[in-house]
XYZ file of N, CA and C in Angstrom:
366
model
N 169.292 -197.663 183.058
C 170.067 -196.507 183.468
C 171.436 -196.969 183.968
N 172.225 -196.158 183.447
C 173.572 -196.334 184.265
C 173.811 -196.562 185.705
N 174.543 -196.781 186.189
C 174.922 -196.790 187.705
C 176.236 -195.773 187.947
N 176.900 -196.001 186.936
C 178.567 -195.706 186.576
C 178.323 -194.386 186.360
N 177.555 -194.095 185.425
C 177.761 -192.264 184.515
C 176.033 -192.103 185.182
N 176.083 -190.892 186.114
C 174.388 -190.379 186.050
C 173.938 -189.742 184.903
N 174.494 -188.695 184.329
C 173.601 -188.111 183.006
C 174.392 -188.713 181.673
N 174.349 -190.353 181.209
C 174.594 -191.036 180.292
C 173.625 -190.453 178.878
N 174.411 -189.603 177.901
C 172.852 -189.706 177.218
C 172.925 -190.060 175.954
N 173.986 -190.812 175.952
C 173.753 -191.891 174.792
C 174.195 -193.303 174.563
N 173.597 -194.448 174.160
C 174.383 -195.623 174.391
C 175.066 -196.264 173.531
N 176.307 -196.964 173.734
C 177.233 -197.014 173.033
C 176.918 -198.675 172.311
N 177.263 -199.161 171.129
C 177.371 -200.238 170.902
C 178.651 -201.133 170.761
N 178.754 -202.371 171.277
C 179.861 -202.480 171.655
C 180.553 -203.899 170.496
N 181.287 -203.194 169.778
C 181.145 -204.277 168.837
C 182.006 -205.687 168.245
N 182.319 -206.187 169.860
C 182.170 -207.660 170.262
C 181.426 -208.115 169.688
N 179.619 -207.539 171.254
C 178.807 -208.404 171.245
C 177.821 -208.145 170.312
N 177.794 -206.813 170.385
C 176.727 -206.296 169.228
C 175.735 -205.976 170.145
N 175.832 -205.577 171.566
C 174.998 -205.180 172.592
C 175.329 -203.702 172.705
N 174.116 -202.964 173.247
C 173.898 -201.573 174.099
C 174.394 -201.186 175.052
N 175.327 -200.800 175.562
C 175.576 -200.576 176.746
C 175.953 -198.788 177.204
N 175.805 -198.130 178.118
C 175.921 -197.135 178.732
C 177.040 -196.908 178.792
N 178.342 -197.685 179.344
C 179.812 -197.205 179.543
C 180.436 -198.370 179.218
N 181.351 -198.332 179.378
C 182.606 -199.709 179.170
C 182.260 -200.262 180.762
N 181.733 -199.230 181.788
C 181.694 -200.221 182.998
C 180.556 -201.392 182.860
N 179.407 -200.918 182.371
C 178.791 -201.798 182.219
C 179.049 -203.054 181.119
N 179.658 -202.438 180.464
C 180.100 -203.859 179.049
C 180.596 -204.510 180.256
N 181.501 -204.483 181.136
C 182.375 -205.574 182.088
C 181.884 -205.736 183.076
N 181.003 -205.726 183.717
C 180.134 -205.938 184.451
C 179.096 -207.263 183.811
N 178.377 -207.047 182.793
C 177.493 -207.738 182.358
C 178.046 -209.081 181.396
N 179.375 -208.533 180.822
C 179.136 -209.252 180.172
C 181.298 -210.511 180.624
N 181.102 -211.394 180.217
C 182.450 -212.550 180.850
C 183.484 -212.102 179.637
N 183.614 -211.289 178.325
C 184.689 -211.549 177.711
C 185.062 -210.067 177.975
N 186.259 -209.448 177.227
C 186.992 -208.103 176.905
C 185.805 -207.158 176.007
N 185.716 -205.771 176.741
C 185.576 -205.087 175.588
C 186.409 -205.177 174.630
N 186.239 -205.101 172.951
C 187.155 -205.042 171.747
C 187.021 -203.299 171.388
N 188.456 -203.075 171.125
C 188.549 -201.310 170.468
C 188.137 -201.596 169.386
N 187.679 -200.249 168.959
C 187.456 -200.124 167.922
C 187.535 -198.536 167.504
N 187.425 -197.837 166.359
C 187.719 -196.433 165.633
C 186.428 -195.937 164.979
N 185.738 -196.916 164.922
C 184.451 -196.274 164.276
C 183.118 -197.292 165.612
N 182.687 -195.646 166.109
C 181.287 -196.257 166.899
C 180.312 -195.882 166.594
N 179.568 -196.720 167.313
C 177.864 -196.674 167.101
C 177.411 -196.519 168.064
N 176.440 -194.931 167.872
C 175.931 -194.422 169.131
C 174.390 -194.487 169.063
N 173.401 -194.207 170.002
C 172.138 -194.458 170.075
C 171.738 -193.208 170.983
N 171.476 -191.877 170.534
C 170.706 -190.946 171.354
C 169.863 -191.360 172.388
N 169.347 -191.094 173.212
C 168.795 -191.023 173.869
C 167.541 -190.236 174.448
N 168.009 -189.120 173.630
C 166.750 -187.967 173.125
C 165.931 -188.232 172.278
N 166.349 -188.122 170.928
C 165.772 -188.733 169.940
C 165.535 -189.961 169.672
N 165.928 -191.242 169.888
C 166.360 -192.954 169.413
C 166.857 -193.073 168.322
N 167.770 -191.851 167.619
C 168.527 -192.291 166.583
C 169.826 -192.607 166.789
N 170.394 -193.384 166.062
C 171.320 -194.062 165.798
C 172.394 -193.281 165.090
N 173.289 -193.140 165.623
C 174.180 -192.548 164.878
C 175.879 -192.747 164.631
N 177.050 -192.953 163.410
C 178.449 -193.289 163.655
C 179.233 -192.283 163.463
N 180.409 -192.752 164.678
C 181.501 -191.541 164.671
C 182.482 -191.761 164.830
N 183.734 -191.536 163.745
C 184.675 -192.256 163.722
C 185.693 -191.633 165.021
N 186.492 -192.763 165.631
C 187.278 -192.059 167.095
C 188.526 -191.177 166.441
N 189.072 -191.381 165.462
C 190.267 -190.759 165.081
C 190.471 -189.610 164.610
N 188.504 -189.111 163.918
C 189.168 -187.613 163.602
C 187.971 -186.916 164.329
N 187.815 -187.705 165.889
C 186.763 -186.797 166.423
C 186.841 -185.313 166.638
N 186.360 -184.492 166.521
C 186.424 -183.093 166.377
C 185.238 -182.521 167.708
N 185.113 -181.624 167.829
C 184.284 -180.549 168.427
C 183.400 -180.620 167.896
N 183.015 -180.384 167.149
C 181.755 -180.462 166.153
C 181.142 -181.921 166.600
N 181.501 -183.060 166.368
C 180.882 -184.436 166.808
C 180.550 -184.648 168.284
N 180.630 -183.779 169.442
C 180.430 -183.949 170.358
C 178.737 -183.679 170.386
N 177.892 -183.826 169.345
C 176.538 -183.781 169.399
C 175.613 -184.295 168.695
N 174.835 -184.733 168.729
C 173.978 -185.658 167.935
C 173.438 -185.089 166.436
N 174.150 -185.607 165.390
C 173.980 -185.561 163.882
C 172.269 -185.155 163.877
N 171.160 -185.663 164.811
C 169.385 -185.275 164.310
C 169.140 -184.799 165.236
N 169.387 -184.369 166.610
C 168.935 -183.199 167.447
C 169.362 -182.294 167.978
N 170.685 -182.130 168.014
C 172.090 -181.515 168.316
C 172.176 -181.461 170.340
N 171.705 -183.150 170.664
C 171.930 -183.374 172.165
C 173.407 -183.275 171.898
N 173.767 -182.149 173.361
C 175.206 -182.404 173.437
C 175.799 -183.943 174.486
N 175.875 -184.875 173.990
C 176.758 -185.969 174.379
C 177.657 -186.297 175.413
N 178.451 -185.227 174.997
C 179.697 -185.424 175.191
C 179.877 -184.560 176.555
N 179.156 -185.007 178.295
C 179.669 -183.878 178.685
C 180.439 -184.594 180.299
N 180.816 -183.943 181.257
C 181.415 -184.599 181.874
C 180.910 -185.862 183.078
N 181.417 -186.448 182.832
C 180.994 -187.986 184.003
C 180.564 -187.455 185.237
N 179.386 -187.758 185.933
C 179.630 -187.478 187.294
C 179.350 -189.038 187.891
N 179.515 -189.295 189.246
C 179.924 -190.657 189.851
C 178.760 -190.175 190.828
N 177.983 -191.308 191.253
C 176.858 -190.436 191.770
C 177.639 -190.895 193.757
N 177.459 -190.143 194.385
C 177.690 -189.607 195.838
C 176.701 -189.632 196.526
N 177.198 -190.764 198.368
C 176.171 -190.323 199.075
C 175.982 -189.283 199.725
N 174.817 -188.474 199.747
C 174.329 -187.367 200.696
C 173.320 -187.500 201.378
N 173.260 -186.563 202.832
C 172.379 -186.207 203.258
C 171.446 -185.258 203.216
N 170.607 -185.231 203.158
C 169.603 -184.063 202.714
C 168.020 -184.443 203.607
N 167.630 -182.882 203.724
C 166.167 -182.721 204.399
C 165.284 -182.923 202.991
N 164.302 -183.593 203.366
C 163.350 -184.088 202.776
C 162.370 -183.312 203.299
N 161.656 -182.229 202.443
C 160.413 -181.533 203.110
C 159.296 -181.331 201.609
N 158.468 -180.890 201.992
C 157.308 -180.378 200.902
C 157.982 -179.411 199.806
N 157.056 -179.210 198.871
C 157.960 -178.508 197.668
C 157.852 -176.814 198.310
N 159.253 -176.273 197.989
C 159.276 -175.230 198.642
C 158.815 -173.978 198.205
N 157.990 -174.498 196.967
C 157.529 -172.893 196.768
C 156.274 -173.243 196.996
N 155.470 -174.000 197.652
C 154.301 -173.974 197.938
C 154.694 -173.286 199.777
N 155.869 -174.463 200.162
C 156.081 -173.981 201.647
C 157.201 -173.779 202.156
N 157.447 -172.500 202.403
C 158.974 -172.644 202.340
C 159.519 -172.266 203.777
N 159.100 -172.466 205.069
C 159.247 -172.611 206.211
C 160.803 -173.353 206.453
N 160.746 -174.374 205.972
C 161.931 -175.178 205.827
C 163.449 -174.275 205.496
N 163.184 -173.164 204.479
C 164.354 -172.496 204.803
C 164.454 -171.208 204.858
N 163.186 -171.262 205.395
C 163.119 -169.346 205.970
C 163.710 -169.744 207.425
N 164.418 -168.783 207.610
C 165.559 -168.541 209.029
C 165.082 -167.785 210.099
N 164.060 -167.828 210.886
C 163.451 -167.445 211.784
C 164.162 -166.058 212.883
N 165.430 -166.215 213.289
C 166.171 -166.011 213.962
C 166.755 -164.799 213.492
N 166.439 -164.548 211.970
C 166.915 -163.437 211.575
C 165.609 -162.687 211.351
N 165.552 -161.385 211.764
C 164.456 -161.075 211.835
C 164.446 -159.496 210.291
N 163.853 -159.594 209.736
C 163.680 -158.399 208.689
C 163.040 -157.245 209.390
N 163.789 -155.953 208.855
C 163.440 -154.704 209.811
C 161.787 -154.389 208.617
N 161.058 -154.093 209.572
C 160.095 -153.178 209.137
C 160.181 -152.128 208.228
N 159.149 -152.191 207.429
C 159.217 -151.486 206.107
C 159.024 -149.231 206.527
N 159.813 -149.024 206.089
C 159.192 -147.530 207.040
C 158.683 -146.743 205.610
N 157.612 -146.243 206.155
C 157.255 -145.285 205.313
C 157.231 -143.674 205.595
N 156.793 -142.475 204.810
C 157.167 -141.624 205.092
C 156.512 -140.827 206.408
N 155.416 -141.745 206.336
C 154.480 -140.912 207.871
C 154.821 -142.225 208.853
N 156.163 -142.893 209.282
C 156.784 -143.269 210.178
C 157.270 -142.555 211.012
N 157.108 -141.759 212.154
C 157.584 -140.930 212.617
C 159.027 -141.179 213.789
N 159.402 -142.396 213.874
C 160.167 -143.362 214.959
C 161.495 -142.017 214.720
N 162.277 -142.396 213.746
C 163.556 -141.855 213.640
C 163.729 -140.703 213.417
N 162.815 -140.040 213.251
C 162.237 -138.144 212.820
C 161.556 -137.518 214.081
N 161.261 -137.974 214.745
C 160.652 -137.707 215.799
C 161.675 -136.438 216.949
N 162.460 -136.732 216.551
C 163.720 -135.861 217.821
C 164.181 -134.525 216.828
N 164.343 -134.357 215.076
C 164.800 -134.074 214.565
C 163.875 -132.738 214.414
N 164.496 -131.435 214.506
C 163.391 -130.182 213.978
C 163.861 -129.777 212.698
N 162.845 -129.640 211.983
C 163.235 -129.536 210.885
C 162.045 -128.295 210.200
């Protein structure tokens, strides 16, 4: 898995080494020489495990998806971020955790409620 891109979903071949890699961060990371450019790549789904080439120069809209399953590829980087977060049980079994106590829900009235009718002659 990436470190660099969280939803990576396809891997690129890099054709120096003739290795797999997730981003150009990882080609330089792992490996001591230059990534080499190139115009025609070789991609590897991740959905499917097919293999697939796409030339960089007349990439189009249309190529932003995988030629045998139509994974869309192509979508934006996220950098993964630290957060804090409550760690509790799954919340639709228990959802205490973010029911708000403090706010209280009015009672359901029905028509033989007599509270607010009570003063009224009618």
């Amino acid at each position: 898995m990436c470190k660099h891109i969280l939803n990576a979903q396809v891997a690129i071949r890099s054709p120096c080494c003739r290795k797999w890699f997730d981003c150009a961060e990882c080609h330089h990371e792992q490996e001591s020489h230059p990534l080499m450019q190139t115009f025609e790549m070789v991609f590897a789904c991740k959905k499917c495990k097919k293999c697939f080439r796409k030339d960089a120069q007349e990439f189009e809209e249309s190529d932003e998806y995988c030629p045998h399953c139509d994974n869309h590829f192509v979508i934006d980087a996220k950098t993964p971020k630290a957060a804090l977060t409550v760690e509790s049980e799954d919340v639709r079994k228990d959802s205490r955790m973010i029911k708000d106590d403090r706010v209280r829900e009015k009672e359901r009235r029905t028509i033989f409620d007599p509270t607010d009718e009570a003063d009224k002659l009618g």
